[in-house]
PDB file of C-alpha atoms in Angstrom:
ATOM      1  CA  MET G  14      -8.139 -52.469   1.768  1.00 44.00           C
ATOM      2  CA  LEU G  15     -10.513 -49.525   1.607  1.00 48.00           C
ATOM      3  CA  ILE G  16      -9.397 -46.527  -0.404  1.00 49.00           C
ATOM      4  CA  SER G  17     -10.910 -43.202   0.495  1.00 48.00           C
ATOM      5  CA  MET G  18     -11.967 -41.029  -2.444  1.00 52.00           C
ATOM      6  CA  THR G  19     -12.424 -37.344  -1.863  1.00 51.00           C
ATOM      7  CA  THR G  20     -14.610 -35.126  -3.981  1.00 53.00           C
ATOM      8  CA  GLU G  21     -12.542 -32.074  -3.110  1.00 53.00           C
ATOM      9  CA  PRO G  22     -10.316 -30.915  -5.954  1.00 48.00           C
ATOM     10  CA  GLU G  23      -6.619 -31.043  -5.232  1.00 49.00           C
ATOM     11  CA  LEU G  24      -5.172 -27.571  -4.817  1.00 47.00           C
ATOM     12  CA  GLN G  25      -2.750 -26.832  -7.643  1.00 46.00           C
ATOM     13  CA  ARG G  26      -0.373 -23.960  -7.170  1.00 47.00           C
ATOM     14  CA  GLY G  27       0.721 -23.682 -10.793  1.00 49.00           C
ATOM     15  CA  VAL G  28       3.821 -24.336 -12.806  1.00 47.00           C
ATOM     16  CA  GLY G  29       6.168 -22.439 -10.481  1.00 51.00           C
ATOM     17  CA  GLU G  30       5.829 -24.766  -7.511  1.00 53.00           C
ATOM     18  CA  PRO G  31       6.803 -28.415  -7.774  1.00 52.00           C
ATOM     19  CA  ASP G  32       3.957 -30.744  -6.907  1.00 52.00           C
ATOM     20  CA  GLY G  33       4.787 -33.970  -8.743  1.00 56.00           C
ATOM     21  CA  PHE G  34       2.564 -33.218 -11.742  1.00 53.00           C
ATOM     22  CA  ARG G  35       3.663 -32.359 -15.233  1.00 54.00           C
ATOM     23  CA  ARG G  36       1.352 -30.079 -17.145  1.00 54.00           C
ATOM     24  CA  LEU G  37       0.515 -30.174 -20.796  1.00 55.00           C
ATOM     25  CA  TRP G  38      -0.767 -26.691 -21.578  1.00 58.00           C
ATOM     26  CA  THR G  39      -3.205 -26.382 -24.456  1.00 62.00           C
ATOM     27  CA  PRO G  40      -4.217 -22.712 -24.421  1.00 62.00           C
ATOM     28  CA  HIS G  41      -5.329 -22.864 -28.067  1.00 63.00           C
ATOM     29  CA  ARG G  42      -8.299 -24.974 -26.920  1.00 63.00           C
ATOM     30  CA  MET G  43      -9.741 -21.965 -25.074  1.00 69.00           C
ATOM     31  CA  ALA G  44     -10.745 -20.439 -28.423  1.00 64.00           C
ATOM     32  CA  TYR G  45     -12.850 -23.544 -29.118  1.00 62.00           C
ATOM     33  CA  ILE G  46     -14.313 -23.649 -25.605  1.00 66.00           C
ATOM     34  CA  GLN G  47     -15.309 -19.990 -25.786  1.00 67.00           C
ATOM     35  CA  GLY G  48     -16.829 -20.412 -29.247  1.00 65.00           C
ATOM     36  CA  GLU G  49     -14.352 -18.157 -31.033  1.00 67.00           C
ATOM     37  CA  ASN G  50     -14.934 -18.063 -34.798  1.00 69.00           C
ATOM     38  CA  LYS G  51     -18.282 -19.831 -34.425  1.00 74.00           C
ATOM     39  CA  PRO G  52     -20.990 -18.615 -36.792  1.00 72.00           C
ATOM     40  CA  THR G  53     -23.584 -16.296 -35.290  1.00 70.00           C
ATOM     41  CA  GLY G  54     -26.343 -17.843 -37.391  1.00 72.00           C
ATOM     42  CA  PRO G  55     -27.040 -20.340 -40.192  1.00 72.00           C
ATOM     43  CA  ALA G  56     -26.383 -18.079 -43.215  1.00 73.00           C
ATOM     44  CA  PRO G  57     -23.031 -17.937 -45.042  1.00 72.00           C
ATOM     45  CA  ASP G  58     -22.596 -14.282 -44.067  1.00 76.00           C
ATOM     46  CA  ASP G  59     -23.116 -15.106 -40.376  1.00 76.00           C
ATOM     47  CA  GLY G  60     -19.406 -15.807 -39.981  1.00 80.00           C
ATOM     48  CA  CYS G  61     -19.220 -19.317 -41.412  1.00 93.00           C
ATOM     49  CA  PRO G  62     -15.526 -20.265 -41.339  1.00 93.00           C
ATOM     50  CA  PHE G  63     -16.008 -22.838 -44.098  1.00 96.00           C
ATOM     51  CA  CYS G  64     -17.257 -20.065 -46.392  1.00 95.00           C
ATOM     52  CA  SER G  65     -14.308 -17.775 -45.582  1.00 94.00           C
ATOM     53  CA  ILE G  66     -11.488 -20.352 -45.704  1.00 96.00           C
ATOM     54  CA  PRO G  67     -11.456 -20.646 -49.537  1.00 97.00           C
ATOM     55  CA  SER G  68     -10.579 -16.933 -49.839  1.00 96.00           C
ATOM     56  CA  LEU G  69      -7.430 -17.441 -47.730  1.00 95.00           C
ATOM     57  CA  SER G  70      -4.093 -18.779 -48.915  1.00 96.00           C
ATOM     58  CA  ASP G  71      -3.650 -22.511 -48.427  1.00 96.00           C
ATOM     59  CA  GLU G  72      -1.189 -21.856 -45.607  1.00 94.00           C
ATOM     60  CA  ASP G  73      -3.391 -19.335 -43.766  1.00 93.00           C
ATOM     61  CA  GLY G  74      -6.554 -21.403 -44.221  1.00 94.00           C
ATOM     62  CA  LEU G  75      -4.820 -24.755 -43.532  1.00 95.00           C
ATOM     63  CA  VAL G  76      -6.152 -25.949 -46.895  1.00 97.00           C
ATOM     64  CA  ILE G  77      -4.589 -29.194 -48.072  1.00 97.00           C
ATOM     65  CA  ALA G  78      -6.201 -29.443 -51.503  1.00 98.00           C
ATOM     66  CA  ARG G  79      -8.840 -27.676 -53.574  1.00 98.00           C
ATOM     67  CA  GLY G  80     -11.235 -29.244 -56.044  1.00 98.00           C
ATOM     68  CA  ARG G  81     -14.044 -27.865 -58.188  1.00 98.00           C
ATOM     69  CA  SER G  82     -16.810 -28.487 -55.630  1.00 98.00           C
ATOM     70  CA  VAL G  83     -14.998 -29.299 -52.366  1.00 98.00           C
ATOM     71  CA  PHE G  84     -11.769 -28.646 -50.499  1.00 98.00           C
ATOM     72  CA  ALA G  85      -9.795 -30.489 -47.831  1.00 98.00           C
ATOM     73  CA  VAL G  86      -8.785 -28.524 -44.737  1.00 97.00           C
ATOM     74  CA  LEU G  87      -7.170 -29.386 -41.416  1.00 95.00           C
ATOM     75  CA  ASN G  88      -9.382 -29.271 -38.361  1.00 92.00           C
ATOM     76  CA  LEU G  89      -8.290 -26.394 -36.079  1.00 86.00           C
ATOM     77  CA  TYR G  90      -9.252 -28.499 -33.055  1.00 82.00           C
ATOM     78  CA  PRO G  91      -8.166 -32.010 -34.116  1.00 84.00           C
ATOM     79  CA  TYR G  92      -8.926 -35.285 -32.391  1.00 82.00           C
ATOM     80  CA  ASN G  93      -5.660 -36.710 -33.764  1.00 85.00           C
ATOM     81  CA  GLY G  94      -2.740 -35.359 -35.747  1.00 87.00           C
ATOM     82  CA  GLY G  95      -3.799 -35.094 -39.384  1.00 92.00           C
ATOM     83  CA  HIS G  96      -7.526 -34.799 -38.613  1.00 92.00           C
ATOM     84  CA  LEU G  97      -8.954 -33.092 -41.670  1.00 96.00           C
ATOM     85  CA  MET G  98     -12.315 -32.274 -43.152  1.00 97.00           C
ATOM     86  CA  VAL G  99     -13.696 -32.430 -46.677  1.00 98.00           C
ATOM     87  CA  VAL G 100     -15.981 -29.438 -47.176  1.00 98.00           C
ATOM     88  CA  PRO G 101     -18.176 -28.344 -50.090  1.00 98.00           C
ATOM     89  CA  TYR G 102     -17.636 -24.756 -51.195  1.00 98.00           C
ATOM     90  CA  ARG G 103     -21.400 -24.308 -51.329  1.00 97.00           C
ATOM     91  CA  HIS G 104     -23.003 -23.478 -47.985  1.00 96.00           C
ATOM     92  CA  VAL G 105     -25.330 -26.452 -47.420  1.00 96.00           C
ATOM     93  CA  ALA G 106     -26.249 -28.038 -44.117  1.00 95.00           C
ATOM     94  CA  ASP G 107     -27.415 -31.502 -45.101  1.00 96.00           C
ATOM     95  CA  TYR G 108     -25.855 -34.306 -47.124  1.00 97.00           C
ATOM     96  CA  THR G 109     -29.077 -34.658 -49.127  1.00 97.00           C
ATOM     97  CA  GLU G 110     -28.613 -31.061 -50.379  1.00 97.00           C
ATOM     98  CA  LEU G 111     -25.423 -31.937 -52.289  1.00 98.00           C
ATOM     99  CA  ASP G 112     -25.729 -32.263 -56.052  1.00 98.00           C
ATOM    100  CA  GLU G 113     -24.210 -35.241 -57.894  1.00 98.00           C
ATOM    101  CA  ALA G 114     -20.919 -33.496 -58.692  1.00 98.00           C
ATOM    102  CA  GLU G 115     -20.463 -32.396 -55.066  1.00 98.00           C
ATOM    103  CA  THR G 116     -21.309 -35.868 -53.775  1.00 98.00           C
ATOM    104  CA  ALA G 117     -18.848 -37.516 -56.179  1.00 98.00           C
ATOM    105  CA  GLU G 118     -16.012 -35.105 -55.389  1.00 98.00           C
ATOM    106  CA  LEU G 119     -16.627 -35.372 -51.634  1.00 98.00           C
ATOM    107  CA  ALA G 120     -16.223 -39.154 -51.964  1.00 98.00           C
ATOM    108  CA  ASP G 121     -13.140 -38.766 -54.182  1.00 98.00           C
ATOM    109  CA  PHE G 122     -11.492 -36.302 -51.765  1.00 98.00           C
ATOM    110  CA  THR G 123     -12.214 -38.659 -48.870  1.00 98.00           C
ATOM    111  CA  LYS G 124     -10.326 -41.414 -50.716  1.00 98.00           C
ATOM    112  CA  LYS G 125      -7.475 -39.007 -51.505  1.00 98.00           C
ATOM    113  CA  ALA G 126      -7.352 -37.901 -47.859  1.00 98.00           C
ATOM    114  CA  MET G 127      -6.971 -41.513 -46.750  1.00 97.00           C
ATOM    115  CA  THR G 128      -4.236 -42.086 -49.342  1.00 97.00           C
ATOM    116  CA  ALA G 129      -2.360 -38.922 -48.281  1.00 97.00           C
ATOM    117  CA  LEU G 130      -2.647 -39.733 -44.565  1.00 96.00           C
ATOM    118  CA  ARG G 131      -1.363 -43.271 -45.114  1.00 96.00           C
ATOM    119  CA  ALA G 132       1.570 -41.990 -47.190  1.00 95.00           C
ATOM    120  CA  ALA G 133       2.457 -39.086 -44.891  1.00 94.00           C
ATOM    121  CA  SER G 134       1.871 -40.590 -41.468  1.00 91.00           C
ATOM    122  CA  GLY G 135       1.338 -44.321 -41.832  1.00 93.00           C
ATOM    123  CA  ALA G 136      -2.247 -44.217 -40.558  1.00 93.00           C
ATOM    124  CA  HIS G 137      -3.517 -47.707 -39.691  1.00 93.00           C
ATOM    125  CA  GLY G 138      -7.215 -46.844 -39.905  1.00 93.00           C
ATOM    126  CA  PHE G 139      -9.720 -43.998 -40.038  1.00 94.00           C
ATOM    127  CA  ASN G 140     -12.830 -42.615 -38.449  1.00 92.00           C
ATOM    128  CA  ILE G 141     -14.849 -40.985 -41.229  1.00 95.00           C
ATOM    129  CA  GLY G 142     -18.126 -39.265 -40.632  1.00 94.00           C
ATOM    130  CA  LEU G 143     -20.633 -36.483 -40.998  1.00 94.00           C
ATOM    131  CA  ASN G 144     -22.386 -35.014 -37.976  1.00 93.00           C
ATOM    132  CA  GLN G 145     -25.739 -33.869 -39.350  1.00 92.00           C
ATOM    133  CA  GLY G 146     -27.244 -31.168 -37.154  1.00 91.00           C
ATOM    134  CA  ALA G 147     -26.377 -29.782 -33.744  1.00 88.00           C
ATOM    135  CA  ALA G 148     -28.182 -32.674 -32.028  1.00 92.00           C
ATOM    136  CA  ALA G 149     -25.779 -35.083 -33.761  1.00 91.00           C
ATOM    137  CA  GLY G 150     -22.719 -33.178 -32.584  1.00 86.00           C
ATOM    138  CA  ALA G 151     -22.035 -30.859 -35.518  1.00 88.00           C
ATOM    139  CA  GLY G 152     -20.000 -27.937 -34.193  1.00 86.00           C
ATOM    140  CA  ILE G 153     -20.902 -25.931 -37.300  1.00 90.00           C
ATOM    141  CA  ALA G 154     -24.228 -27.440 -38.303  1.00 92.00           C
ATOM    142  CA  ALA G 155     -25.058 -24.945 -41.056  1.00 94.00           C
ATOM    143  CA  HIS G 156     -22.186 -25.990 -43.347  1.00 96.00           C
ATOM    144  CA  LEU G 157     -21.680 -29.665 -44.134  1.00 96.00           C
ATOM    145  CA  HIS G 158     -18.202 -31.052 -43.466  1.00 97.00           C
ATOM    146  CA  GLN G 159     -16.973 -34.636 -43.428  1.00 97.00           C
ATOM    147  CA  HIS G 160     -14.327 -35.568 -40.866  1.00 96.00           C
ATOM    148  CA  VAL G 161     -11.422 -37.838 -41.784  1.00 96.00           C
ATOM    149  CA  VAL G 162      -9.591 -38.789 -38.592  1.00 92.00           C
ATOM    150  CA  PRO G 163      -6.467 -40.957 -38.916  1.00 93.00           C
ATOM    151  CA  ARG G 164      -5.990 -43.666 -36.310  1.00 90.00           C
ATOM    152  CA  TRP G 165      -3.062 -45.822 -35.245  1.00 87.00           C
ATOM    153  CA  GLY G 166      -2.931 -48.985 -33.185  1.00 82.00           C
ATOM    154  CA  GLY G 167      -2.502 -47.891 -29.578  1.00 72.00           C
ATOM    155  CA  ASP G 168      -3.267 -44.211 -30.231  1.00 71.00           C
ATOM    156  CA  THR G 169      -5.872 -44.186 -27.498  1.00 65.00           C
ATOM    157  CA  ASN G 170      -4.013 -43.986 -24.238  1.00 56.00           C
ATOM    158  CA  PHE G 171      -4.440 -42.499 -20.796  1.00 51.00           C
ATOM    159  CA  MET G 172      -4.143 -38.848 -21.890  1.00 53.00           C
ATOM    160  CA  PRO G 173      -7.699 -38.393 -23.248  1.00 57.00           C
ATOM    161  CA  VAL G 174      -9.223 -40.621 -20.593  1.00 50.00           C
ATOM    162  CA  VAL G 175      -7.444 -39.352 -17.496  1.00 50.00           C
ATOM    163  CA  GLY G 176      -6.080 -36.004 -18.602  1.00 56.00           C
ATOM    164  CA  HIS G 177      -8.881 -34.966 -20.979  1.00 60.00           C
ATOM    165  CA  THR G 178      -6.070 -33.964 -23.363  1.00 60.00           C
ATOM    166  CA  LYS G 179      -4.988 -35.073 -26.827  1.00 60.00           C
ATOM    167  CA  VAL G 180      -1.289 -35.029 -27.569  1.00 63.00           C
ATOM    168  CA  LEU G 181      -0.574 -33.629 -31.027  1.00 65.00           C
ATOM    169  CA  PRO G 182       3.087 -33.976 -31.949  1.00 66.00           C
ATOM    170  CA  GLN G 183       3.180 -31.433 -34.769  1.00 72.00           C
ATOM    171  CA  LEU G 184       2.137 -27.853 -35.515  1.00 79.00           C
ATOM    172  CA  LEU G 185      -0.892 -27.594 -37.802  1.00 82.00           C
ATOM    173  CA  ALA G 186       1.110 -25.640 -40.409  1.00 85.00           C
ATOM    174  CA  ASP G 187       3.633 -28.500 -40.588  1.00 85.00           C
ATOM    175  CA  THR G 188       0.872 -31.106 -40.810  1.00 86.00           C
ATOM    176  CA  ARG G 189      -0.821 -29.120 -43.611  1.00 90.00           C
ATOM    177  CA  LYS G 190       2.427 -28.956 -45.601  1.00 91.00           C
ATOM    178  CA  MET G 191       3.129 -32.672 -45.131  1.00 88.00           C
ATOM    179  CA  LEU G 192      -0.374 -33.710 -46.249  1.00 92.00           C
ATOM    180  CA  ALA G 193      -0.461 -31.270 -49.173  1.00 93.00           C
ATOM    181  CA  GLU G 194       2.797 -32.790 -50.432  1.00 93.00           C
ATOM    182  CA  ALA G 195       1.374 -36.312 -50.057  1.00 93.00           C
ATOM    183  CA  TRP G 196      -2.003 -35.456 -51.678  1.00 94.00           C
ATOM    184  CA  PRO G 197      -2.591 -37.666 -54.758  1.00 93.00           C
ATOM    185  CA  GLN G 198      -2.585 -35.727 -58.022  1.00 90.00           C
ATOM    186  CA  GLY G 199      -5.201 -36.263 -60.693  1.00 76.00           C
TER     187      GLY G 199
END
């Protein structure tokens, strides 16, 4: 059997007319696509969101925990529910620029993030990483940030592959509250 594939996009008439498709609207992603809140340059005063977040309340900044040298904050554009970042307060671009105290607290907060995510959401595993430089995929290359992405068995399904969409079952404010409550003390 030969199946014909067309390169013409299927005409979609929108939500108001039934066509057999269900739509998962993610209008918040447009801010990311259009580069909203992206720094205009590499300096802290060029609109770096990681430099401005610490001056906000935890709720407004989506801050989960604050340390002496680093803080943990939810990703505004998460890959999975609970995707957070550990960020130094100091505006540095490269891991090698961290001093010993910053390096130690970044590692400690990464461990605490894993503990909190396991307690709050039963994460089975994690993707943890630093994208160093724009060429390596850093969305904000001028300010170092380490991603901690919780993973669950079977969490990769057809939605990202076919629909180019991630399903996040919870508002970021609710996720922030849940993780802040589960954050290990001490």
